[in-house]
Amino acid sequence: MAAAALTSLSTSPLLLGAPAAAFSPEPGLASWQEPLVQAPGSYSSGSSGDWGWDPASEQSSPCTPSPPLPPEAAHFLFGEPAPRKRKSSVQVLFQCLWKRCGKVLSTASGMQRHIRLVHLGRQAEPEQSDGEEDFYYTELDIGLDTLTDGLSSLTPVSPVASTPPAFPHLELPGLLRPLASPPPPVLSSARPPQACHSDHSYQGCLAPPRLEPQPGTGRACVPALPSKLGANLRKPRGDAKKCRKVYGVERRALWCTACRWKKACRRFLD
DNA sequence: ACTGCCGGGAC
DNA sequence: GTCCCGGCAGT
């Protein structure tokens, strides 16, 4: 289905008609990506050593090539899976999702060539392409679409206005692949670095690195639940005010000894 | 970010 | 035993 969408996209005269020349990136469009990029080390709270998981081996994780997607991409992916009927005032751009690239071109073929040459290190031979480039760029609508996106939920009669304005940020691998559905089972040596998060959301990228990709399914990143059984042994936090709350950090001398020692408060029991 | 407190180290 | 703190988990 997504392949059909891709096919119809790539054969669209709108996309093939324009020359594959390199356009200079829109100055205002390259800025959205930076806040989305995870700062390195922002998740390094020491939990990475759990289960012997080595962050360095993450690079071999099969879910790695999913670059962080902008909200526009999620909107494109989830809201309207089929090729969208274009308004005349809307210009379609293609943005490279490679980390810290963000290059914007006006044609899909140009973007594919950019990704092949710059990121995948291949020669510009579209005939030999396996389509992997499709996973590294997304389609952007600029113009009235962008300007009215925030208001779309206010138009009750719009047939496509039922798109959720804020889709949950599910980073299910394979679902966030722009413009195509099955991810490439075998990836080249070049891949976008650090596309997976390692926070507590257990969104699949924490699967053990030895998990092999399942050929054909593209769903190698099965969400792996943590096996921290001791976590539910922790008793729920009581709602009584403790010494810290009552006296404040400034008057720490008034705390009970347990609170001073960061133990369970014995003055204000639950 | 703040809070409660477990687990564990230093003495 | 006392004292302290790293770090986790809940809010």
Short mmCIF file of N, CA, C and O in Angstrom, two decimals, chain A residues 11-99:
data_model
loop_
_atom_site.label_atom_id
_atom_site.label_comp_id
_atom_site.label_asym_id
_atom_site.label_seq_id
_atom_site.Cartn_x
_atom_site.Cartn_y
_atom_site.Cartn_z
N THR A 11 6.04 8.60 -9.77
CA THR A 11 5.67 8.75 -11.17
C THR A 11 4.83 9.97 -11.40
O THR A 11 4.40 10.21 -12.52
N SER A 12 4.59 10.70 -10.38
CA SER A 12 3.78 11.89 -10.54
C SER A 12 4.48 12.90 -11.42
O SER A 12 5.66 13.17 -11.27
N PRO A 13 3.77 13.44 -12.39
CA PRO A 13 4.40 14.44 -13.26
C PRO A 13 4.83 15.66 -12.48
O PRO A 13 5.77 16.34 -12.88
N LEU A 14 4.17 15.90 -11.37
CA LEU A 14 4.60 17.04 -10.57
C LEU A 14 6.01 16.86 -10.06
O LEU A 14 6.80 17.80 -9.99
N LEU A 15 6.33 15.61 -9.74
CA LEU A 15 7.64 15.37 -9.16
C LEU A 15 8.70 15.16 -10.23
O LEU A 15 9.85 15.49 -10.04
N LEU A 16 8.29 14.56 -11.34
CA LEU A 16 9.28 14.27 -12.35
C LEU A 16 9.49 15.45 -13.28
O LEU A 16 10.48 15.50 -14.00
N GLY A 17 8.57 16.33 -13.27
CA GLY A 17 8.68 17.42 -14.22
C GLY A 17 9.79 18.38 -13.87
O GLY A 17 10.50 18.87 -14.76
N ALA A 18 9.99 18.64 -12.64
CA ALA A 18 11.01 19.60 -12.25
C ALA A 18 12.38 18.98 -12.42
O ALA A 18 12.56 17.79 -12.23
N PRO A 19 13.34 19.75 -12.80
CA PRO A 19 14.69 19.22 -12.92
C PRO A 19 15.26 18.88 -11.57
O PRO A 19 14.87 19.43 -10.56
N ALA A 20 16.18 17.94 -11.57
CA ALA A 20 16.77 17.48 -10.31
C ALA A 20 17.93 18.35 -9.89
O ALA A 20 18.92 17.89 -9.35
N ALA A 21 17.82 19.59 -10.17
CA ALA A 21 18.91 20.48 -9.80
C ALA A 21 18.92 20.70 -8.31
O ALA A 21 17.93 20.51 -7.62
N ALA A 22 20.05 21.07 -7.81
CA ALA A 22 20.19 21.29 -6.37
C ALA A 22 19.63 22.66 -6.03
O ALA A 22 20.09 23.67 -6.53
N PHE A 23 18.66 22.64 -5.19
CA PHE A 23 18.10 23.89 -4.71
C PHE A 23 18.78 24.27 -3.40
O PHE A 23 19.14 23.40 -2.63
N SER A 24 18.92 25.51 -3.19
CA SER A 24 19.45 25.92 -1.90
C SER A 24 18.38 25.72 -0.86
O SER A 24 17.21 25.99 -1.11
N PRO A 25 18.75 25.23 0.29
CA PRO A 25 17.76 24.96 1.35
C PRO A 25 17.05 26.22 1.78
O PRO A 25 17.64 27.28 1.82
N GLU A 26 15.81 26.00 2.07
CA GLU A 26 15.04 27.12 2.60
C GLU A 26 15.64 27.56 3.93
O GLU A 26 15.83 26.74 4.82
N PRO A 27 15.94 28.81 4.09
CA PRO A 27 16.57 29.22 5.36
C PRO A 27 15.66 29.01 6.54
O PRO A 27 16.12 28.72 7.64
N GLY A 28 14.38 29.13 6.35
CA GLY A 28 13.50 29.00 7.50
C GLY A 28 13.12 27.57 7.80
O GLY A 28 12.50 27.28 8.80
N LEU A 29 13.47 26.67 6.91
CA LEU A 29 13.02 25.29 7.10
C LEU A 29 14.06 24.44 7.79
O LEU A 29 13.76 23.40 8.32
N ALA A 30 15.28 24.87 7.73
CA ALA A 30 16.32 24.01 8.31
C ALA A 30 16.35 24.10 9.82
O ALA A 30 17.04 23.32 10.47
N SER A 31 15.61 25.01 10.36
CA SER A 31 15.75 25.22 11.80
C SER A 31 14.89 24.30 12.63
O SER A 31 15.13 24.13 13.81
N TRP A 32 13.92 23.67 12.02
CA TRP A 32 13.02 22.86 12.86
C TRP A 32 13.73 21.65 13.41
O TRP A 32 13.35 21.08 14.40
N GLN A 33 14.76 21.22 12.74
CA GLN A 33 15.29 19.93 13.08
C GLN A 33 16.12 19.96 14.35
O GLN A 33 16.14 19.00 15.10
N GLU A 34 16.78 21.04 14.59
CA GLU A 34 17.74 21.03 15.68
C GLU A 34 17.12 20.70 17.03
O GLU A 34 17.66 19.90 17.78
N PRO A 35 15.99 21.28 17.40
CA PRO A 35 15.45 20.93 18.73
C PRO A 35 15.04 19.48 18.81
O PRO A 35 14.89 18.95 19.90
N LEU A 36 14.84 18.82 17.67
CA LEU A 36 14.40 17.44 17.73
C LEU A 36 15.56 16.49 17.92
O LEU A 36 15.38 15.36 18.32
N VAL A 37 16.72 16.94 17.63
CA VAL A 37 17.86 16.05 17.75
C VAL A 37 18.23 15.91 19.21
O VAL A 37 18.38 16.88 19.91
N GLN A 38 18.32 14.68 19.60
CA GLN A 38 18.66 14.43 20.99
C GLN A 38 20.08 14.85 21.25
O GLN A 38 21.00 14.47 20.53
N ALA A 39 20.27 15.61 22.27
CA ALA A 39 21.63 15.96 22.65
C ALA A 39 22.33 14.72 23.14
O ALA A 39 21.77 13.96 23.92
N PRO A 40 23.53 14.51 22.67
CA PRO A 40 24.25 13.30 23.12
C PRO A 40 24.49 13.35 24.61
O PRO A 40 24.91 14.36 25.15
N GLY A 41 24.19 12.25 25.23
CA GLY A 41 24.41 12.18 26.66
C GLY A 41 23.24 12.61 27.48
O GLY A 41 23.28 12.53 28.69
N SER A 42 22.18 13.06 26.84
CA SER A 42 21.06 13.52 27.64
C SER A 42 20.33 12.36 28.29
O SER A 42 19.53 12.55 29.17
N TYR A 43 20.60 11.15 27.86
CA TYR A 43 19.97 10.01 28.47
C TYR A 43 21.00 9.17 29.20
O TYR A 43 20.77 8.04 29.52
N SER A 44 22.13 9.72 29.45
CA SER A 44 23.19 8.92 30.04
C SER A 44 23.11 9.00 31.55
O SER A 44 24.03 9.41 32.21
N SER A 45 21.99 8.63 32.10
CA SER A 45 21.84 8.72 33.54
C SER A 45 22.33 7.47 34.23
O SER A 45 21.92 7.17 35.33
N GLY A 46 23.19 6.76 33.61
CA GLY A 46 23.79 5.62 34.27
C GLY A 46 23.00 4.35 34.12
O GLY A 46 23.46 3.30 34.54
N SER A 47 21.86 4.41 33.52
CA SER A 47 21.08 3.19 33.39
C SER A 47 21.50 2.38 32.19
O SER A 47 20.97 1.32 31.95
N SER A 48 22.42 2.90 31.42
CA SER A 48 22.76 2.19 30.20
C SER A 48 23.50 0.89 30.50
O SER A 48 23.58 0.03 29.65
N GLY A 49 23.99 0.79 31.69
CA GLY A 49 24.70 -0.43 32.00
C GLY A 49 23.78 -1.57 32.36
O GLY A 49 24.22 -2.70 32.48
N ASP A 50 22.52 -1.28 32.52
CA ASP A 50 21.58 -2.33 32.84
C ASP A 50 21.53 -3.36 31.74
O ASP A 50 21.58 -3.04 30.57
N TRP A 51 21.36 -4.55 32.12
CA TRP A 51 21.28 -5.71 31.25
C TRP A 51 22.49 -5.79 30.34
O TRP A 51 22.46 -6.40 29.29
N GLY A 52 23.58 -5.17 30.73
CA GLY A 52 24.77 -5.28 29.94
C GLY A 52 24.66 -4.66 28.57
O GLY A 52 25.37 -5.02 27.65
N TRP A 53 23.76 -3.73 28.44
CA TRP A 53 23.56 -3.16 27.11
C TRP A 53 24.60 -2.09 26.87
O TRP A 53 24.75 -1.17 27.64
N ASP A 54 25.32 -2.24 25.81
CA ASP A 54 26.38 -1.31 25.51
C ASP A 54 25.89 -0.32 24.49
O ASP A 54 25.46 -0.70 23.42
N PRO A 55 25.90 0.97 24.83
CA PRO A 55 25.44 1.97 23.86
C PRO A 55 26.23 1.93 22.58
O PRO A 55 25.71 2.26 21.51
N ALA A 56 27.47 1.52 22.64
CA ALA A 56 28.26 1.51 21.42
C ALA A 56 27.74 0.48 20.44
O ALA A 56 27.83 0.66 19.23
N SER A 57 27.16 -0.58 20.97
CA SER A 57 26.66 -1.61 20.08
C SER A 57 25.32 -1.22 19.49
O SER A 57 24.78 -1.94 18.68
N GLU A 58 24.84 -0.11 19.91
CA GLU A 58 23.55 0.34 19.39
C GLU A 58 23.61 0.56 17.89
O GLU A 58 22.63 0.47 17.20
N GLN A 59 24.80 0.87 17.43
CA GLN A 59 24.91 1.16 16.01
C GLN A 59 24.53 -0.04 15.17
O GLN A 59 24.18 0.11 14.00
N SER A 60 24.64 -1.21 15.75
CA SER A 60 24.28 -2.37 14.96
C SER A 60 22.83 -2.74 15.13
O SER A 60 22.38 -3.70 14.55
N SER A 61 22.13 -1.96 15.93
CA SER A 61 20.73 -2.27 16.12
C SER A 61 19.97 -2.05 14.84
O SER A 61 20.17 -1.05 14.16
N PRO A 62 19.14 -2.98 14.48
CA PRO A 62 18.45 -2.86 13.19
C PRO A 62 17.49 -1.71 13.14
O PRO A 62 17.06 -1.34 12.06
N CYS A 63 17.14 -1.15 14.28
CA CYS A 63 16.19 -0.06 14.20
C CYS A 63 16.88 1.28 14.08
O CYS A 63 16.24 2.30 14.01
N THR A 64 18.16 1.26 14.06
CA THR A 64 18.90 2.50 14.06
C THR A 64 18.54 3.44 12.92
O THR A 64 18.47 4.63 13.14
N PRO A 65 18.34 2.98 11.71
CA PRO A 65 18.23 3.95 10.62
C PRO A 65 17.01 4.82 10.66
O PRO A 65 16.87 5.65 9.77
N SER A 66 16.12 4.69 11.61
CA SER A 66 14.99 5.59 11.63
C SER A 66 15.43 6.94 12.14
O SER A 66 15.72 7.08 13.31
N PRO A 67 15.50 7.91 11.32
CA PRO A 67 15.90 9.23 11.79
C PRO A 67 14.75 9.86 12.54
O PRO A 67 13.59 9.47 12.37
N PRO A 68 15.04 10.82 13.38
CA PRO A 68 13.97 11.52 14.08
C PRO A 68 13.10 12.24 13.08
O PRO A 68 13.60 12.87 12.16
N LEU A 69 11.84 12.12 13.31
CA LEU A 69 10.92 12.70 12.34
C LEU A 69 10.32 13.98 12.87
O LEU A 69 9.97 14.08 14.03
N PRO A 70 10.18 14.93 12.03
CA PRO A 70 9.51 16.16 12.42
C PRO A 70 8.02 15.94 12.48
O PRO A 70 7.51 14.96 11.92
N PRO A 71 7.32 16.82 13.15
CA PRO A 71 5.86 16.67 13.22
C PRO A 71 5.23 16.66 11.84
O PRO A 71 4.24 15.97 11.62
N GLU A 72 5.81 17.36 10.93
CA GLU A 72 5.25 17.35 9.58
C GLU A 72 5.26 15.95 9.01
O GLU A 72 4.33 15.53 8.35
N ALA A 73 6.33 15.25 9.29
CA ALA A 73 6.43 13.91 8.74
C ALA A 73 5.40 13.00 9.37
O ALA A 73 4.79 12.18 8.69
N ALA A 74 5.23 13.13 10.67
CA ALA A 74 4.23 12.31 11.33
C ALA A 74 2.85 12.63 10.78
O ALA A 74 2.04 11.74 10.56
N HIS A 75 2.63 13.86 10.56
CA HIS A 75 1.35 14.25 10.00
C HIS A 75 1.19 13.64 8.63
O HIS A 75 0.14 13.13 8.27
N PHE A 76 2.25 13.67 7.88
CA PHE A 76 2.17 13.10 6.55
C PHE A 76 1.96 11.61 6.62
O PHE A 76 1.17 11.03 5.89
N LEU A 77 2.65 10.98 7.52
CA LEU A 77 2.61 9.53 7.55
C LEU A 77 1.30 9.01 8.09
O LEU A 77 0.68 8.13 7.52
N PHE A 78 0.90 9.55 9.20
CA PHE A 78 -0.24 8.97 9.88
C PHE A 78 -1.55 9.57 9.44
O PHE A 78 -2.57 8.92 9.40
N GLY A 79 -1.50 10.81 9.13
CA GLY A 79 -2.75 11.46 8.80
C GLY A 79 -3.27 11.08 7.45
O GLY A 79 -4.44 10.82 7.27
N GLU A 80 -2.40 11.01 6.48
CA GLU A 80 -2.85 10.79 5.13
C GLU A 80 -1.92 9.83 4.44
O GLU A 80 -0.95 10.23 3.81
N PRO A 81 -2.19 8.59 4.55
CA PRO A 81 -1.29 7.61 3.96
C PRO A 81 -1.29 7.64 2.44
O PRO A 81 -0.31 7.30 1.83
N ALA A 82 -2.39 8.02 1.86
CA ALA A 82 -2.46 8.03 0.40
C ALA A 82 -1.92 9.34 -0.11
O ALA A 82 -1.90 10.33 0.60
N PRO A 83 -1.47 9.35 -1.35
CA PRO A 83 -0.99 10.61 -1.92
C PRO A 83 -2.06 11.67 -1.84
O PRO A 83 -3.20 11.46 -2.22
N ARG A 84 -1.66 12.78 -1.35
CA ARG A 84 -2.61 13.82 -1.04
C ARG A 84 -2.95 14.63 -2.27
O ARG A 84 -2.11 14.89 -3.10
N LYS A 85 -4.15 15.02 -2.34
CA LYS A 85 -4.55 15.93 -3.39
C LYS A 85 -3.97 17.29 -3.08
O LYS A 85 -4.17 17.85 -2.00
N ARG A 86 -3.21 17.81 -3.97
CA ARG A 86 -2.46 19.02 -3.70
C ARG A 86 -3.29 20.24 -4.00
O ARG A 86 -3.96 20.32 -5.01
N LYS A 87 -3.16 21.21 -3.12
CA LYS A 87 -3.72 22.50 -3.44
C LYS A 87 -2.75 23.22 -4.37
O LYS A 87 -1.55 22.98 -4.35
N SER A 88 -3.30 24.11 -5.13
CA SER A 88 -2.44 24.80 -6.09
C SER A 88 -1.43 25.68 -5.40
O SER A 88 -0.37 25.95 -5.93
N SER A 89 -1.74 26.11 -4.19
CA SER A 89 -0.84 27.03 -3.51
C SER A 89 0.22 26.31 -2.69
O SER A 89 1.01 26.93 -2.03
N VAL A 90 0.20 25.00 -2.74
CA VAL A 90 1.12 24.25 -1.91
C VAL A 90 2.33 23.83 -2.74
O VAL A 90 2.18 23.29 -3.82
N GLN A 91 3.47 24.09 -2.18
CA GLN A 91 4.68 23.62 -2.83
C GLN A 91 5.22 22.43 -2.07
O GLN A 91 5.26 22.41 -0.85
N VAL A 92 5.62 21.43 -2.79
CA VAL A 92 6.13 20.22 -2.16
C VAL A 92 7.64 20.26 -2.16
O VAL A 92 8.27 20.49 -3.18
N LEU A 93 8.18 20.06 -1.00
CA LEU A 93 9.63 19.97 -0.87
C LEU A 93 9.98 18.63 -0.25
O LEU A 93 9.15 17.99 0.39
N PHE A 94 11.20 18.25 -0.40
CA PHE A 94 11.66 16.99 0.17
C PHE A 94 12.85 17.29 1.05
O PHE A 94 13.82 17.89 0.61
N GLN A 95 12.73 16.88 2.28
CA GLN A 95 13.77 17.21 3.25
C GLN A 95 14.51 15.97 3.68
O GLN A 95 13.91 14.96 4.04
N CYS A 96 15.80 16.08 3.66
CA CYS A 96 16.65 14.98 4.10
C CYS A 96 16.52 14.84 5.61
O CYS A 96 16.64 15.81 6.35
N LEU A 97 16.28 13.61 6.04
CA LEU A 97 16.12 13.36 7.48
C LEU A 97 17.41 12.92 8.12
O LEU A 97 17.44 12.62 9.31
N TRP A 98 18.44 12.87 7.35
CA TRP A 98 19.72 12.48 7.95
C TRP A 98 20.09 13.47 9.02
O TRP A 98 19.91 14.67 8.87
N LYS A 99 20.62 12.92 10.09
CA LYS A 99 20.89 13.76 11.24
C LYS A 99 21.82 14.91 10.87
O LYS A 99 22.85 14.73 10.24
#
